[in-house]
Amino acid sequence: MAVLSTIQCVFSVVLVLFASPLPCLNVRAYQRPVMVQQTGKVLPKPQMMTVSAEAYTLAMSSFKFTYGSSSEMCDIVDQAFRRYYDLIFDVDGPKKAPKVPESMAELTVLQVMVKEPCKGAYPSLESSENYTLTVTAPMGMLVADSAWGVLRGLETFSQLIYRTDDGTMIINKTTVEDFPRFAHRGILLDTSRHFIPLKYIKQNLDAMAYNKFNVFHWHIVDDQSFPYQSVVFPDLSAKGAFNPYTHLYTQEDVKDVIEYSRLRGIRVVPEFDTPGHTASWGAGLPGFLTPCYDGSTPNGKYYAANPMLNTTYDYMTKLLQEVKDVFPDKYVHLGGDEVNFNCWKSNPDITKFMEKMGFGTDYSKLEQYYIKNILDISTSIGRDYIVWQEVLDNGVQDKSTVGEVWFENPTIQAVLERLTAKGYRVLLAAGWYLNHDVYNPGTDWADFYKLDPQVFNGTQAQKDLVIGGEACMWGEYVDGTNLIARLWPRASAVAERLWSNKDVKNMADATVRMDEQRCRMVRRGLNAEPLHPGFCQFEYD
Amino acid sequence: MAVLSTIQCVFSVVLVLFASPLPCLNVRAYQRPVMVQQTGKVLPKPQMMTVSAEAYTLAMSSFKFTYGSSSEMCDIVDQAFRRYYDLIFDVDGPKKAPKVPESMAELTVLQVMVKEPCKGAYPSLESSENYTLTVTAPMGMLVADSAWGVLRGLETFSQLIYRTDDGTMIINKTTVEDFPRFAHRGILLDTSRHFIPLKYIKQNLDAMAYNKFNVFHWHIVDDQSFPYQSVVFPDLSAKGAFNPYTHLYTQEDVKDVIEYSRLRGIRVVPEFDTPGHTASWGAGLPGFLTPCYDGSTPNGKYYAANPMLNTTYDYMTKLLQEVKDVFPDKYVHLGGDEVNFNCWKSNPDITKFMEKMGFGTDYSKLEQYYIKNILDISTSIGRDYIVWQEVLDNGVQDKSTVGEVWFENPTIQAVLERLTAKGYRVLLAAGWYLNHDVYNPGTDWADFYKLDPQVFNGTQAQKDLVIGGEACMWGEYVDGTNLIARLWPRASAVAERLWSNKDVKNMADATVRMDEQRCRMVRRGLNAEPLHPGFCQFEYD
């Protein structure tokens, strides 16, 4: 009864290559699911890894993380030691007394070497995340340029450990040399269409760390609400948040998120999208939006930033200056997407301004005028920027701009080719809209997995301009109730595509590791949803 | 950026009548979402309700539930008093000191009259759930034939209460006369394709009570696993559960679920689906499944109960006798769906049996032979039964059989017409497969809502044979991680269709009440997912 008709059923069997068995498959002798085991598989798959049959035990009482004698010490690594000790030994999870086989050597130390100073550091687009991990008893070695590489290496180390049936913790003799394929590996969360409580933002940052994502693209405000508490314009949230107390990210909350991210090697890139997507700004920033007209009279509605007023740019200067002070990342996302001209066209003052500026009736010139001013402001205060793809298609001159590709125009590959041919750096988001949930979460991850941001017609120089991508979780139908389950482990497919070598594309192997990764996340307390019928050793409860 | 293209976007606006605004709608002056308020609206909508402008306050310290002097008292109602006191006054939720306006009368008592004895009772298909609720200060009255009617009335009472901005709890002067349109209003959970921990089964029972569902159709076993701990055949779960300790419903667990359900007026109808969907039975019940052959030799595979062996019917007699002892409900679901004949056809012993029985090569006769035996066993031990629609299409003679319609053959309405024309009672499940999750949960609930189980070609007598329906949550992609969010509040649409008058179909009104119901469930601690951009006063956290 779990499908609507036999025809649909047979259809599914043919089409759905990586789907779990639908009940219709049961008409023949049925293979029952086997437990998803933790077997020490790693996701994303490291660039180079050699696992030997030789294995070592680990024991909670004797195992230690240490710094190498010449290594830099810092808070980032100290806290990571604490976290990974908990994760590895399940301090909050089920207890089993490990029995150490006498014949097996014990790994008692993982010594960590950080080459660069890391105290108080923030990750950046240029950060090295390279690491080398050597697991040999009694002492393993983890060597990295930076604390960020140490974090990635510790995640790999924790994933390599598994338990035998009798509870013994095991790690095989292993060497790993690893580095990311792309420098920017992001998750977009939208906290405007629904407010997402801090608890779930942090759960998502945990999941990101488990999957080696390194950018939290915080689409923090939009038409629907303005939950960011601004110091220079407190009315923006006082009048623009769903509720200015309960549905608000205070300055302290934002600091908390940035610090939580920093300790996990995750950049926080906030987005303040203008001139469109700004309905929630109107009440708190009078005069910022453009009045719309019916004929010669204002109709009481407003749409988009008013591009003809100096005050608009004064407001944006002050706000972006604050954003610079609050968010340490070198980049800010300035939006620039989906601008509709109807309201601007209806406004007689805008019409006069168009004439004065010599724009004729080409409102895209007005849009470019606005965007150019905003980008100049950003540059003048010392922030680089990311914008949505329209801005680049409309012809920004500054080649340092990063464009985020979000729709097929006419295809994803065509956009990548066109924008990189113009010399822009790009991020890929189109094809990775994980909010587009479907009946069968067991199949759509395969599509995410197969999408390669560098497969398009172009030179190597063009390919090199692709600096990464982002899995997007837009918020129309998502809040704290369903965020984690809907995003994970589907986003793990994007994680591997962005970290691992381009040749890592064996779907059968990926399927096994996706399952193991989802059960690992469940074991670590996240409600990552299932991709197939079956079970984890420890379910979410 | 939240949609893939403008074309798709415009398309959505046209098609998606009840969807929340997609970002593409924002190209014009944008209406920002307003808070989903608790305003005392009730879902499912009562049959008759009059709400006056006159309002009363309630206070935690003075409000009491009491029994009327001639009323029956029982555990069901006692425990409901405790639960609803908690729900109404948010004992575990945010505290606000209500300020009682001097001019407003106070409702201090809700007196409950139960006419029939209710001590230790179990709900049944024939139970009365009628109730009359009169809210007038200082004492309201709730009158019902049975404890079940009291439960429904208390739910309505709790939904009628709301808070003003200053925290005052308010209920309007109201009279309600209410009864369900259909006697069987079910939710199917599948605990075989994934194991669902008791915690989430109970959360779902809470949600069912909040939406006046009254049947938990427990699809407890299937091909993938056998988590039911059988006393007579302990090997069924010992060898057929995913794990016989952690992925198991013990006898105590099952009793717990039945009692939890009973106190909420919910019947527990277990399903033991045969002859197909039984792969997980094989290891624990040797000889039960049919050996499949390649030519003249067994190929080591098995499929479906072996219909030619007396032992098969002995097994089923013992198991169903146990099921009768464990599950108090008069009905058991016997499955009977999706039987494929390939394995039976391959087996030379079955071929001989076919000849002996004079079935020729018509294996549907063999299927009918099996099913008739199982139904006869069920009757002989004193259990009525529900079966999937194929069984009725294949021609069972017993008109007391209830058939559950699960696929379009050729349409839902044609199946309803055909089966009721033969005189069978039916349940509708087709069209209410809520596991078929889609991108836009904000629209699919409208389809569930509009589906009326009595709208088909047929006489009134045929329509009367429709005894209800079930929202189904098949388990291929669902477990504890995502069950509640995916099922609620979408199942609330089915709840209203099955409880309320057939003329209740105003979508705008339903939309408002669906939103209020979802925020109410969130407030009550369930992670019911959002249907639109926007917010509840208290979010899930």
Short mmCIF file of C-alpha atoms in Angstrom, two decimals, chain A residues 1-5 8-9 19-24 26-33 193-195 197 199-200 219 222-226 239-243 246-247 271 273 277 279-280 283 292 301-303 337-338 340 342 388 390 406-408 430-431 433 435-442 474-482 485-486 518 522 526-541, chain B residues 1-5 8-9 19-24 26-33 193-195 197 199-200 219 222-226 239-243 246-247 271 273 277 279-280 283 292 301-303 337-338 340 342 388 390 406-408 430-431 433 435-442 474-482 485-486 518 522 526-541:
data_model
loop_
_atom_site.label_atom_id
_atom_site.label_comp_id
_atom_site.label_asym_id
_atom_site.label_seq_id
_atom_site.Cartn_x
_atom_site.Cartn_y
_atom_site.Cartn_z
CA MET A 1 0.00 0.00 0.00
CA ALA A 2 2.91 2.33 0.11
CA VAL A 3 2.61 3.38 -3.49
CA LEU A 4 -0.31 4.66 -5.44
CA SER A 5 -0.38 2.20 -8.26
CA GLN A 8 3.83 4.21 -10.77
CA CYS A 9 5.68 1.56 -8.87
CA ALA A 19 16.29 4.96 -4.24
CA SER A 20 15.73 2.55 -1.45
CA PRO A 21 13.42 -0.30 -2.34
CA LEU A 22 9.85 0.79 -2.66
CA PRO A 23 7.36 -1.79 -1.47
CA CYS A 24 6.68 -2.67 -5.07
CA ASN A 26 8.90 -6.68 -2.70
CA VAL A 27 6.91 -8.62 -5.26
CA ARG A 28 10.02 -10.68 -5.73
CA ALA A 29 12.07 -12.38 -3.07
CA TYR A 30 12.92 -9.46 -0.87
CA GLN A 31 16.36 -8.50 0.42
CA ARG A 32 15.90 -7.14 3.91
CA PRO A 33 17.87 -4.03 4.92
CA ARG A 193 10.78 33.86 5.91
CA HIS A 194 10.83 32.00 9.20
CA PHE A 195 12.77 32.80 12.31
CA PRO A 197 16.04 29.84 16.92
CA LYS A 199 19.58 26.31 18.98
CA TYR A 200 18.97 25.09 15.43
CA HIS A 219 20.49 35.28 4.58
CA ASP A 222 14.40 39.72 3.52
CA ASP A 223 10.90 40.98 2.68
CA GLN A 224 9.21 38.96 5.39
CA SER A 225 11.14 40.04 8.46
CA PHE A 226 14.22 41.84 9.74
CA LYS A 239 9.51 47.43 13.55
CA GLY A 240 10.68 44.85 11.04
CA ALA A 241 11.19 41.65 13.06
CA PHE A 242 8.24 39.30 13.43
CA ASN A 243 8.60 40.09 17.13
CA THR A 246 11.37 36.70 20.69
CA HIS A 247 12.08 36.66 16.93
CA GLU A 271 23.57 38.93 3.40
CA ASP A 273 19.98 41.99 0.04
CA HIS A 277 13.67 41.94 -0.97
CA ALA A 279 9.76 45.09 2.41
CA SER A 280 10.61 44.50 6.08
CA ALA A 283 8.71 50.59 8.71
CA CYS A 292 4.53 53.35 -5.70
CA LYS A 301 2.57 50.87 -1.23
CA TYR A 302 6.33 50.75 -1.31
CA TYR A 303 8.82 48.60 -3.14
CA ASP A 337 18.54 39.75 -7.23
CA GLU A 338 15.01 39.80 -8.58
CA ASN A 340 11.17 44.39 -10.56
CA ASN A 342 6.95 48.30 -11.91
CA TRP A 388 23.61 37.19 -7.07
CA GLU A 390 21.97 39.18 -12.23
CA TRP A 406 21.26 30.68 -8.66
CA PHE A 407 19.22 30.05 -11.79
CA GLU A 408 19.43 28.39 -15.14
CA ALA A 430 21.70 26.57 -8.65
CA GLY A 431 21.01 22.85 -8.51
CA TYR A 433 18.34 24.23 -3.53
CA ASN A 435 14.50 23.34 0.28
CA HIS A 436 13.03 21.83 -2.89
CA ASP A 437 12.07 18.76 -0.93
CA VAL A 438 10.59 15.88 -2.81
CA TYR A 439 8.74 12.69 -2.13
CA ASN A 440 11.89 10.71 -2.33
CA PRO A 441 14.83 12.15 -0.41
CA GLY A 442 16.63 8.92 -1.26
CA TRP A 474 15.32 28.84 1.71
CA GLY A 475 12.84 29.38 4.48
CA GLU A 476 9.32 29.44 3.02
CA TYR A 477 8.47 26.07 4.57
CA VAL A 478 11.34 25.62 6.99
CA ASP A 479 11.91 26.65 10.59
CA GLY A 480 13.17 25.03 13.77
CA THR A 481 10.60 22.24 13.42
CA ASN A 482 12.09 20.72 10.29
CA ALA A 485 15.88 16.81 9.11
CA ARG A 486 15.28 18.40 5.72
CA ARG A 518 23.65 10.04 8.41
CA VAL A 522 22.05 10.75 14.40
CA LEU A 526 21.14 15.49 15.08
CA ASN A 527 17.83 14.43 13.54
CA ALA A 528 19.27 13.75 10.09
CA GLU A 529 16.54 11.98 8.09
CA PRO A 530 16.80 8.53 6.50
CA LEU A 531 17.59 8.02 2.80
CA HIS A 532 16.37 4.40 2.62
CA PRO A 533 14.37 1.86 4.54
CA GLY A 534 16.66 0.44 7.19
CA PHE A 535 18.19 1.37 10.50
CA CYS A 536 21.08 2.80 12.46
CA GLN A 537 22.50 1.05 15.50
CA PHE A 538 21.42 4.02 17.61
CA GLU A 539 18.28 5.78 16.45
CA TYR A 540 17.27 9.36 17.11
CA ASP A 541 15.33 9.36 20.35
CA MET B 1 16.92 33.47 -5.07
CA ALA B 2 14.43 31.18 -3.53
CA VAL B 3 13.07 29.84 -6.80
CA LEU B 4 14.80 28.39 -9.77
CA SER B 5 13.55 30.68 -12.47
CA GLN B 8 8.71 28.56 -12.75
CA CYS B 9 7.91 31.34 -10.37
CA ALA B 19 0.63 28.48 -1.19
CA SER B 20 2.31 31.10 0.85
CA PRO B 21 3.93 33.84 -1.18
CA LEU B 22 7.00 32.66 -2.98
CA PRO B 23 9.69 35.27 -3.22
CA CYS B 24 8.68 35.91 -6.79
CA ASN B 26 7.64 40.08 -3.87
CA VAL B 27 8.24 41.86 -7.13
CA ARG B 28 5.20 43.92 -6.31
CA ALA B 29 4.51 45.77 -3.10
CA TYR B 30 4.85 43.01 -0.60
CA GLN B 31 2.42 42.19 2.19
CA ARG B 32 4.45 41.06 5.15
CA PRO B 33 3.21 38.03 7.12
CA ARG B 193 10.49 0.18 7.03
CA HIS B 194 11.91 2.23 9.85
CA PHE B 195 11.61 1.64 13.56
CA PRO B 197 10.76 4.92 18.97
CA LYS B 199 8.48 8.63 22.19
CA TYR B 200 7.40 9.62 18.69
CA HIS B 219 1.25 -1.16 10.30
CA ASP B 222 6.25 -5.76 6.88
CA ASP B 223 9.00 -7.13 4.63
CA GLN B 224 11.72 -4.98 6.14
CA SER B 225 11.39 -5.85 9.82
CA PHE B 226 9.25 -7.52 12.46
CA LYS B 239 15.25 -12.97 14.06
CA GLY B 240 13.02 -10.51 12.21
CA ALA B 241 13.47 -7.19 14.04
CA PHE B 242 16.23 -4.86 12.90
CA ASN B 243 17.60 -5.41 16.40
CA THR B 246 16.70 -1.78 20.61
CA HIS B 247 14.37 -1.94 17.59
CA GLU B 271 -2.00 -4.82 10.87
CA ASP B 273 -0.28 -8.13 6.45
CA HIS B 277 4.87 -8.27 2.69
CA ALA B 279 9.92 -11.27 4.12
CA SER B 280 10.82 -10.44 7.73
CA ALA B 283 13.79 -16.40 9.59
CA CYS B 292 10.96 -20.08 -4.94
CA LYS B 301 14.73 -17.38 -2.02
CA TYR B 302 11.33 -17.21 -0.38
CA TYR B 303 8.26 -15.12 -1.02
CA ASP B 337 -2.33 -6.36 -0.80
CA GLU B 338 0.19 -6.55 -3.60
CA ASN B 340 2.75 -11.30 -6.81
CA ASN B 342 5.94 -15.37 -9.68
CA TRP B 388 -6.79 -3.70 1.48
CA GLU B 390 -7.66 -5.99 -3.74
CA TRP B 406 -5.50 2.66 -1.41
CA PHE B 407 -5.13 3.07 -5.14
CA GLU B 408 -6.86 4.56 -8.12
CA ALA B 430 -5.96 6.78 -1.43
CA GLY B 431 -5.34 10.50 -1.83
CA TYR B 433 -0.66 9.37 1.45
CA ASN B 435 4.47 10.40 3.06
CA HIS B 436 4.33 11.69 -0.53
CA ASP B 437 6.01 14.84 0.61
CA VAL B 438 6.48 17.59 -1.91
CA TYR B 439 8.41 20.78 -2.33
CA ASN B 440 5.49 22.81 -1.17
CA PRO B 441 3.72 21.53 1.93
CA GLY B 442 1.72 24.73 1.82
CA TRP B 474 4.49 5.02 5.04
CA GLY B 475 7.95 4.60 6.40
CA GLU B 476 10.43 4.40 3.52
CA TYR B 477 11.85 7.84 4.33
CA VAL B 478 10.39 8.47 7.75
CA ASP B 479 11.54 7.67 11.27
CA GLY B 480 11.82 9.48 14.58
CA THR B 481 13.93 12.20 12.94
CA ASN B 482 11.16 13.58 10.74
CA ALA B 485 7.18 17.47 11.16
CA ARG B 486 6.21 15.68 7.97
CA ARG B 518 -0.15 24.30 13.65
CA VAL B 522 4.00 23.91 18.29
CA LEU B 526 5.18 19.21 18.79
CA ASN B 527 7.43 20.13 15.85
CA ALA B 528 4.58 20.63 13.38
CA GLU B 529 6.07 22.24 10.28
CA PRO B 530 5.07 25.60 8.77
CA LEU B 531 2.68 25.89 5.80
CA HIS B 532 3.62 29.47 4.88
CA PRO B 533 6.26 32.10 5.53
CA GLY B 534 5.40 33.71 8.85
CA PHE B 535 5.54 32.99 12.55
CA CYS B 536 3.87 31.72 15.67
CA GLN B 537 3.95 33.66 18.90
CA PHE B 538 5.91 30.82 20.47
CA GLU B 539 8.22 28.95 18.14
CA TYR B 540 9.47 25.38 18.48
CA ASP B 541 12.66 25.56 20.50
#
